[in-house]
Short mmCIF file of C-alpha atoms and ligand atoms in Angstrom, two decimals:
data_model
loop_
_atom_site.label_atom_id
_atom_site.label_comp_id
_atom_site.label_asym_id
_atom_site.label_seq_id
_atom_site.Cartn_x
_atom_site.Cartn_y
_atom_site.Cartn_z
CA UNK N 1293 -6.81 -4.32 -13.70
CA UNK N 1294 -7.98 -1.98 -10.94
CA UNK N 1295 -10.43 0.72 -12.54
CA UNK N 1296 -11.74 3.70 -10.73
CA UNK N 1297 -14.22 6.09 -12.28
CA UNK N 1298 -15.66 9.19 -10.81
CA UNK N 1299 -14.79 7.96 -7.33
CA UNK N 1300 -16.04 10.15 -4.43
CA UNK N 1301 -15.48 9.06 -0.82
CA UNK N 1302 -15.26 10.50 2.71
CA UNK N 1303 -16.36 10.19 6.24
CA UNK N 1304 -19.92 11.04 7.51
CA UNK N 1305 -20.85 14.51 6.20
CA UNK N 1306 -17.30 15.21 5.11
CA UNK N 1307 -16.56 14.47 1.45
CA UNK N 1308 -12.73 13.94 1.04
CA UNK N 1309 -12.19 12.53 -2.36
CA UNK N 1310 -13.65 14.20 -5.40
CA UNK N 1311 -14.24 12.48 -8.76
CA UNK N 1312 -11.15 10.44 -9.21
CA UNK N 1313 -10.45 8.60 -12.48
CA UNK N 1314 -7.58 6.18 -12.93
CA UNK N 1315 -6.65 2.67 -13.61
CA UNK N 1316 -3.85 0.71 -12.11
CA UNK N 1317 -2.03 -1.95 -14.14
CA UNK N 1318 1.04 -4.21 -13.26
CA UNK N 1319 3.10 -1.46 -11.84
CA UNK N 1320 4.32 0.35 -8.77
CA UNK N 1321 1.52 2.96 -8.60
CA UNK N 1322 2.44 5.81 -6.17
CA UNK N 1323 0.05 8.21 -4.46
CA UNK N 1324 1.76 11.36 -3.40
CA UNK N 1325 0.43 14.42 -1.69
CA UNK N 1326 0.75 16.54 1.30
CA UNK N 1327 -0.60 15.78 4.82
CA UNK N 1328 -4.44 15.64 4.56
CA UNK N 1329 -4.47 15.39 0.72
CA UNK N 1330 -6.57 12.23 0.95
CA UNK N 1331 -3.95 9.34 0.51
CA UNK N 1332 -5.11 7.26 3.33
CA UNK N 1333 -8.79 7.91 2.53
CA UNK N 1334 -8.12 6.56 -1.05
CA UNK N 1335 -6.36 3.46 0.04
CA UNK N 1336 -9.03 2.74 2.63
CA UNK N 1337 -11.61 3.23 -0.09
CA UNK N 1338 -9.71 1.03 -2.45
CA UNK N 1339 -9.60 -1.79 0.34
CA UNK N 1340 -13.34 -1.21 0.75
CA UNK N 1341 -12.96 -0.18 4.29
CA UNK N 1342 -14.73 3.08 3.44
CA UNK N 1343 -17.69 2.91 1.13
CA UNK N 1344 -17.69 4.46 -2.37
CA UNK N 1345 -20.15 7.36 -2.21
CA UNK N 1346 -20.64 7.74 -5.98
CA UNK N 1347 -18.60 6.36 -8.91
CA UNK N 1348 -17.51 2.99 -9.60
CA UNK N 1349 -14.54 0.56 -8.90
CA UNK N 1350 -13.80 -2.53 -10.74
CA UNK N 1351 -11.12 -5.29 -10.33
CA UNK N 1352 -10.27 -7.50 -13.23
CA UNK N 1353 -13.41 -6.25 -14.85
CA UNK N 1354 -15.75 -7.25 -12.06
CA UNK N 1355 -17.64 -4.41 -10.37
CA UNK N 1356 -16.59 -4.36 -6.70
CA UNK N 1357 -18.06 -0.86 -5.96
CA UNK N 1358 -20.23 -2.30 -3.25
CA UNK N 1359 -18.22 -5.38 -2.33
CA UNK N 1360 -17.10 -5.89 1.37
CA UNK N 1361 -13.50 -5.87 2.36
CA UNK N 1362 -13.17 -9.60 2.95
CA UNK N 1363 -14.40 -10.23 -0.63
CA UNK N 1364 -11.57 -8.01 -1.91
CA UNK N 1365 -9.04 -9.95 0.27
CA UNK N 1366 -10.39 -13.19 -1.22
CA UNK N 1367 -9.90 -11.62 -4.74
CA UNK N 1368 -6.17 -11.04 -4.13
CA UNK N 1369 -5.99 -7.55 -2.68
CA UNK N 1370 -4.00 -6.99 0.56
CA UNK N 1371 -4.09 -3.75 2.59
CA UNK N 1372 -1.34 -2.58 4.87
CA UNK N 1373 -2.59 0.38 7.00
CA UNK N 1374 -0.47 3.30 7.90
CA UNK N 1375 -0.42 2.37 11.72
CA UNK N 1376 -1.28 -0.61 13.73
CA UNK N 1377 -0.33 -3.06 11.05
CA UNK N 1378 1.26 -5.88 13.21
CA UNK N 1379 0.12 -7.44 16.31
CA UNK N 1380 2.65 -6.36 18.85
CA UNK N 1381 2.11 -9.20 21.33
CA UNK N 1382 2.39 -11.92 18.65
CA UNK N 1383 5.75 -13.13 17.38
CA UNK N 1384 6.97 -12.35 14.08
CA UNK N 1385 6.22 -16.02 12.86
CA UNK N 1386 2.71 -15.63 14.31
CA UNK N 1387 2.04 -12.38 12.56
CA UNK N 1388 3.22 -13.84 9.29
CA UNK N 1389 1.08 -17.02 9.73
CA UNK N 1390 -2.02 -14.75 9.95
CA UNK N 1391 -1.45 -13.90 6.43
CA UNK N 1392 -1.57 -17.52 5.41
CA UNK N 1393 -5.34 -17.65 6.43
CA UNK N 1394 -6.00 -16.51 2.86
CA UNK N 1395 -5.01 -18.80 -0.03
CA UNK N 1396 -4.17 -22.46 -0.37
CA UNK N 1397 -0.51 -23.22 -0.57
CA UNK N 1398 0.97 -24.68 2.65
CA UNK N 1399 1.92 -22.09 5.28
CA UNK N 1400 5.41 -23.41 5.88
CA UNK N 1401 6.17 -23.15 2.16
CA UNK N 1402 5.18 -19.49 2.07
CA UNK N 1403 6.99 -18.69 5.38
CA UNK N 1404 10.05 -20.12 3.90
CA UNK N 1405 9.74 -17.86 0.83
CA UNK N 1406 9.20 -14.79 2.97
CA UNK N 1407 12.07 -15.52 5.19
CA UNK N 1408 14.29 -15.91 2.17
CA UNK N 1409 13.14 -12.44 0.93
CA UNK N 1410 13.55 -10.81 4.13
CA UNK N 1411 16.46 -12.45 6.21
CA UNK N 1412 15.98 -9.93 9.00
CA UNK N 1413 12.45 -11.32 9.76
CA UNK N 1414 14.07 -14.96 9.74
CA UNK N 1415 16.59 -13.88 12.35
CA UNK N 1416 13.74 -12.55 14.60
CA UNK N 1417 10.95 -15.02 13.96
CA UNK N 1418 10.51 -15.92 17.65
CA UNK N 1419 10.65 -12.24 18.88
CA UNK N 1420 7.52 -10.31 19.66
CA UNK N 1421 6.45 -7.85 16.85
CA UNK N 1422 6.26 -5.12 19.37
CA UNK N 1423 9.95 -5.39 20.14
CA UNK N 1424 11.04 -4.84 16.58
CA UNK N 1425 12.40 -1.43 15.30
CA UNK N 1426 10.15 0.82 13.39
CA UNK N 1427 11.79 -0.38 10.11
CA UNK N 1428 11.55 -4.18 10.97
CA UNK N 1429 8.00 -3.52 11.97
CA UNK N 1430 7.05 -2.24 8.56
CA UNK N 1431 8.99 -4.97 6.91
CA UNK N 1432 6.86 -7.33 8.91
CA UNK N 1433 3.61 -5.77 7.76
CA UNK N 1434 4.75 -6.04 4.20
CA UNK N 1435 5.87 -9.74 4.84
CA UNK N 1436 2.38 -10.48 6.27
CA UNK N 1437 0.60 -8.99 3.34
CA UNK N 1438 2.75 -10.98 0.88
CA UNK N 1439 1.84 -14.19 2.88
CA UNK N 1440 -1.62 -13.61 1.61
CA UNK N 1441 -0.03 -14.20 -1.95
CA UNK N 1442 -1.92 -11.18 -3.18
CA UNK N 1443 -2.08 -9.74 -6.73
CA UNK N 1444 -1.97 -6.29 -5.38
CA UNK N 1445 -0.77 -4.57 -2.21
CA UNK N 1446 -2.14 -1.34 -0.94
CA UNK N 1447 0.63 0.16 1.32
CA UNK N 1448 0.02 3.24 3.25
CA UNK N 1449 2.86 5.47 4.12
CA UNK N 1450 5.23 2.64 5.24
CA UNK N 1451 8.16 4.96 5.73
CA UNK N 1452 6.41 7.25 8.06
CA UNK N 1453 8.39 8.03 11.26
CA UNK N 1454 11.38 5.97 10.15
CA UNK N 1455 14.96 6.97 10.41
CA UNK N 1456 16.61 7.47 6.96
CA UNK N 1457 18.59 4.25 7.27
CA UNK N 1458 15.37 2.33 7.59
CA UNK N 1459 13.76 4.11 4.91
CA UNK N 1460 16.24 2.94 2.56
CA UNK N 1461 16.05 -0.61 3.73
CA UNK N 1462 12.16 -0.48 3.52
CA UNK N 1463 12.20 0.78 -0.01
CA UNK N 1464 14.57 -1.92 -1.03
CA UNK N 1465 12.25 -4.30 0.64
CA UNK N 1466 9.24 -3.03 -1.42
CA UNK N 1467 11.31 -3.17 -4.60
CA UNK N 1468 12.45 -6.55 -3.83
CA UNK N 1469 8.77 -7.78 -3.15
CA UNK N 1470 7.84 -6.38 -6.62
CA UNK N 1471 10.96 -8.05 -8.32
CA UNK N 1472 10.39 -11.42 -6.60
CA UNK N 1473 6.72 -11.80 -6.51
CA UNK N 1474 5.68 -9.55 -9.40
CA UNK N 1475 3.00 -8.08 -7.21
CA UNK N 1476 1.27 -4.77 -8.02
CA UNK N 1477 2.07 -2.19 -5.59
CA UNK N 1478 -0.10 0.88 -4.70
CA UNK N 1479 2.17 3.01 -2.49
CA UNK N 1480 0.82 6.09 -0.59
CA UNK N 1481 3.93 8.20 0.57
CA UNK N 1482 5.01 11.65 1.85
CA UNK N 1483 8.66 10.66 0.82
CA UNK N 1484 8.56 11.85 -2.74
CA UNK N 1485 12.04 11.36 -3.61
CA UNK N 1486 12.28 7.73 -2.51
CA UNK N 1487 8.93 6.97 -4.06
CA UNK N 1488 9.91 8.28 -7.46
CA UNK N 1489 12.91 5.84 -7.49
CA UNK N 1490 10.65 2.77 -7.41
CA UNK N 1491 7.31 3.97 -8.89
CA UNK N 1492 6.17 3.62 -12.45
CA UNK N 1493 3.47 6.09 -12.28
CA UNK N 1494 2.38 8.83 -9.75
CA UNK N 1495 -0.93 10.20 -8.87
CA UNK N 1496 -0.62 13.47 -7.01
CA UNK N 1497 -3.51 14.43 -4.85
CA UNK N 1498 -4.23 17.85 -3.59
CA UNK N 1499 -7.28 18.46 -1.33
CA UNK N 1500 -8.78 15.18 -2.35
CA UNK N 1501 -8.70 15.91 -6.11
CA UNK N 1502 -6.37 14.61 -8.85
CA UNK N 1503 -3.78 17.23 -9.45
CA UNK N 1504 -1.81 15.07 -11.94
CA UNK N 1505 -1.13 11.46 -13.09
CA UNK N 1506 2.10 10.99 -14.73
CA UNK N 1507 5.02 8.47 -15.58
CA UNK N 1508 7.38 8.84 -12.53
CA UNK N 1509 10.25 9.74 -14.99
CA UNK N 1510 8.31 12.62 -16.23
CA UNK N 1511 7.54 14.24 -13.06
CA UNK N 1512 9.61 17.28 -12.26
CA UNK N 1513 10.64 18.55 -8.83
CA UNK N 1514 8.87 21.84 -9.66
CA UNK N 1515 5.50 20.15 -10.30
CA UNK N 1516 6.15 18.25 -7.17
CA UNK N 1517 6.66 21.23 -5.06
CA UNK N 1518 3.52 22.74 -6.46
CA UNK N 1519 1.56 19.66 -5.37
CA UNK N 1520 3.00 20.00 -1.91
CA UNK N 1521 2.30 23.70 -1.92
CA UNK N 1522 5.95 24.70 -1.25
N1 LIG B 1925 -12.13 9.69 10.39
C1 LIG B 1925 -12.32 10.90 9.82
N2 LIG B 1925 -13.36 11.59 9.85
C2 LIG B 1925 -13.41 12.91 9.31
N3 LIG B 1925 -12.39 13.42 8.45
C3 LIG B 1925 -11.38 12.62 8.28
C4 LIG B 1925 -11.20 11.19 8.99
N4 LIG B 1925 -9.97 10.81 8.59
C5 LIG B 1925 -9.51 11.77 7.78
N5 LIG B 1925 -10.28 12.75 7.61
C6 LIG B 1925 -10.05 14.06 6.81
O1 LIG B 1925 -9.83 13.66 5.42
C7 LIG B 1925 -8.78 14.36 4.75
C8 LIG B 1925 -7.75 13.56 4.26
O2 LIG B 1925 -7.30 12.63 5.23
P1 LIG B 1925 -6.24 11.44 4.86
O3 LIG B 1925 -5.93 10.84 6.14
O4 LIG B 1925 -6.76 10.64 3.80
O5 LIG B 1925 -4.90 12.32 4.38
P2 LIG B 1925 -3.42 11.63 3.98
O6 LIG B 1925 -3.14 12.17 2.74
O7 LIG B 1925 -3.38 10.24 4.32
O8 LIG B 1925 -2.54 12.57 5.17
P3 LIG B 1925 -1.27 11.93 6.01
O9 LIG B 1925 -0.22 12.34 5.02
O10 LIG B 1925 -1.16 13.11 7.06
O11 LIG B 1925 -1.44 10.62 6.36
C9 LIG B 1925 -8.10 15.39 5.92
O12 LIG B 1925 -8.69 16.62 5.84
C10 LIG B 1925 -8.78 14.64 7.29
O13 LIG B 1925 -8.91 15.75 8.24
MG1 LIG B 1926 -2.28 9.07 5.42
#
């Protein structure tokens, strides 16, 4: 569905991603790699927040290489950045409602579905997003993305900085979103062990290049340690 060929991207003079080739189907597609491997750069490029330098990107067969970010949003692509992914002064309900600016179904109906999926958010709907715990904040960011009723969510390191207990809850949240909504998930992560539990396929990046692309169940710890230069 999402096809990337010979993709190169970066910032100003600095080229970060080199010649990436892959396609993403109806699956949980994980992007693993050490700090600085290029995970965030890849997700930003897929969300069109960074321009494709060379190469091509298509979504459902439409060439979106030069499409602006809002066009991708309208085509069912939701992006959850690594940081700053909720509006701290707005309430939980207000944050979720922003997601309803995209799509046609009534907001109230969508809110009810998200609250049913994540009861923790329902309990805190009038609380400001800034007063949530780190894990609840990430849950809200995922919830807002789901409010857009996307076909695909690009999730950048949702578990970064979370205590282990919250990491477990968060990964359950992601798995539940996948089960309940059938949404395609592209998950950039440092937490390889948890990611392998929910991923179908794994792309491992090293210094902006593809080190491997494999079924999650065929990826050995030895290969992973190699990717992380351990
Ligand atoms: N705004 C920027 N300008 C120049 N270089 C950048 C910029 N942002 C990132 N980089 C560089 O791009 C490379 C990849 O960074 P990126 O943020 O994509 O890595 P990452 O895999 O997401 O790492 P982390 O796990 O730490 O989030 C790094 O070498 C980084 O220094
Ligand atoms: Mg990153």
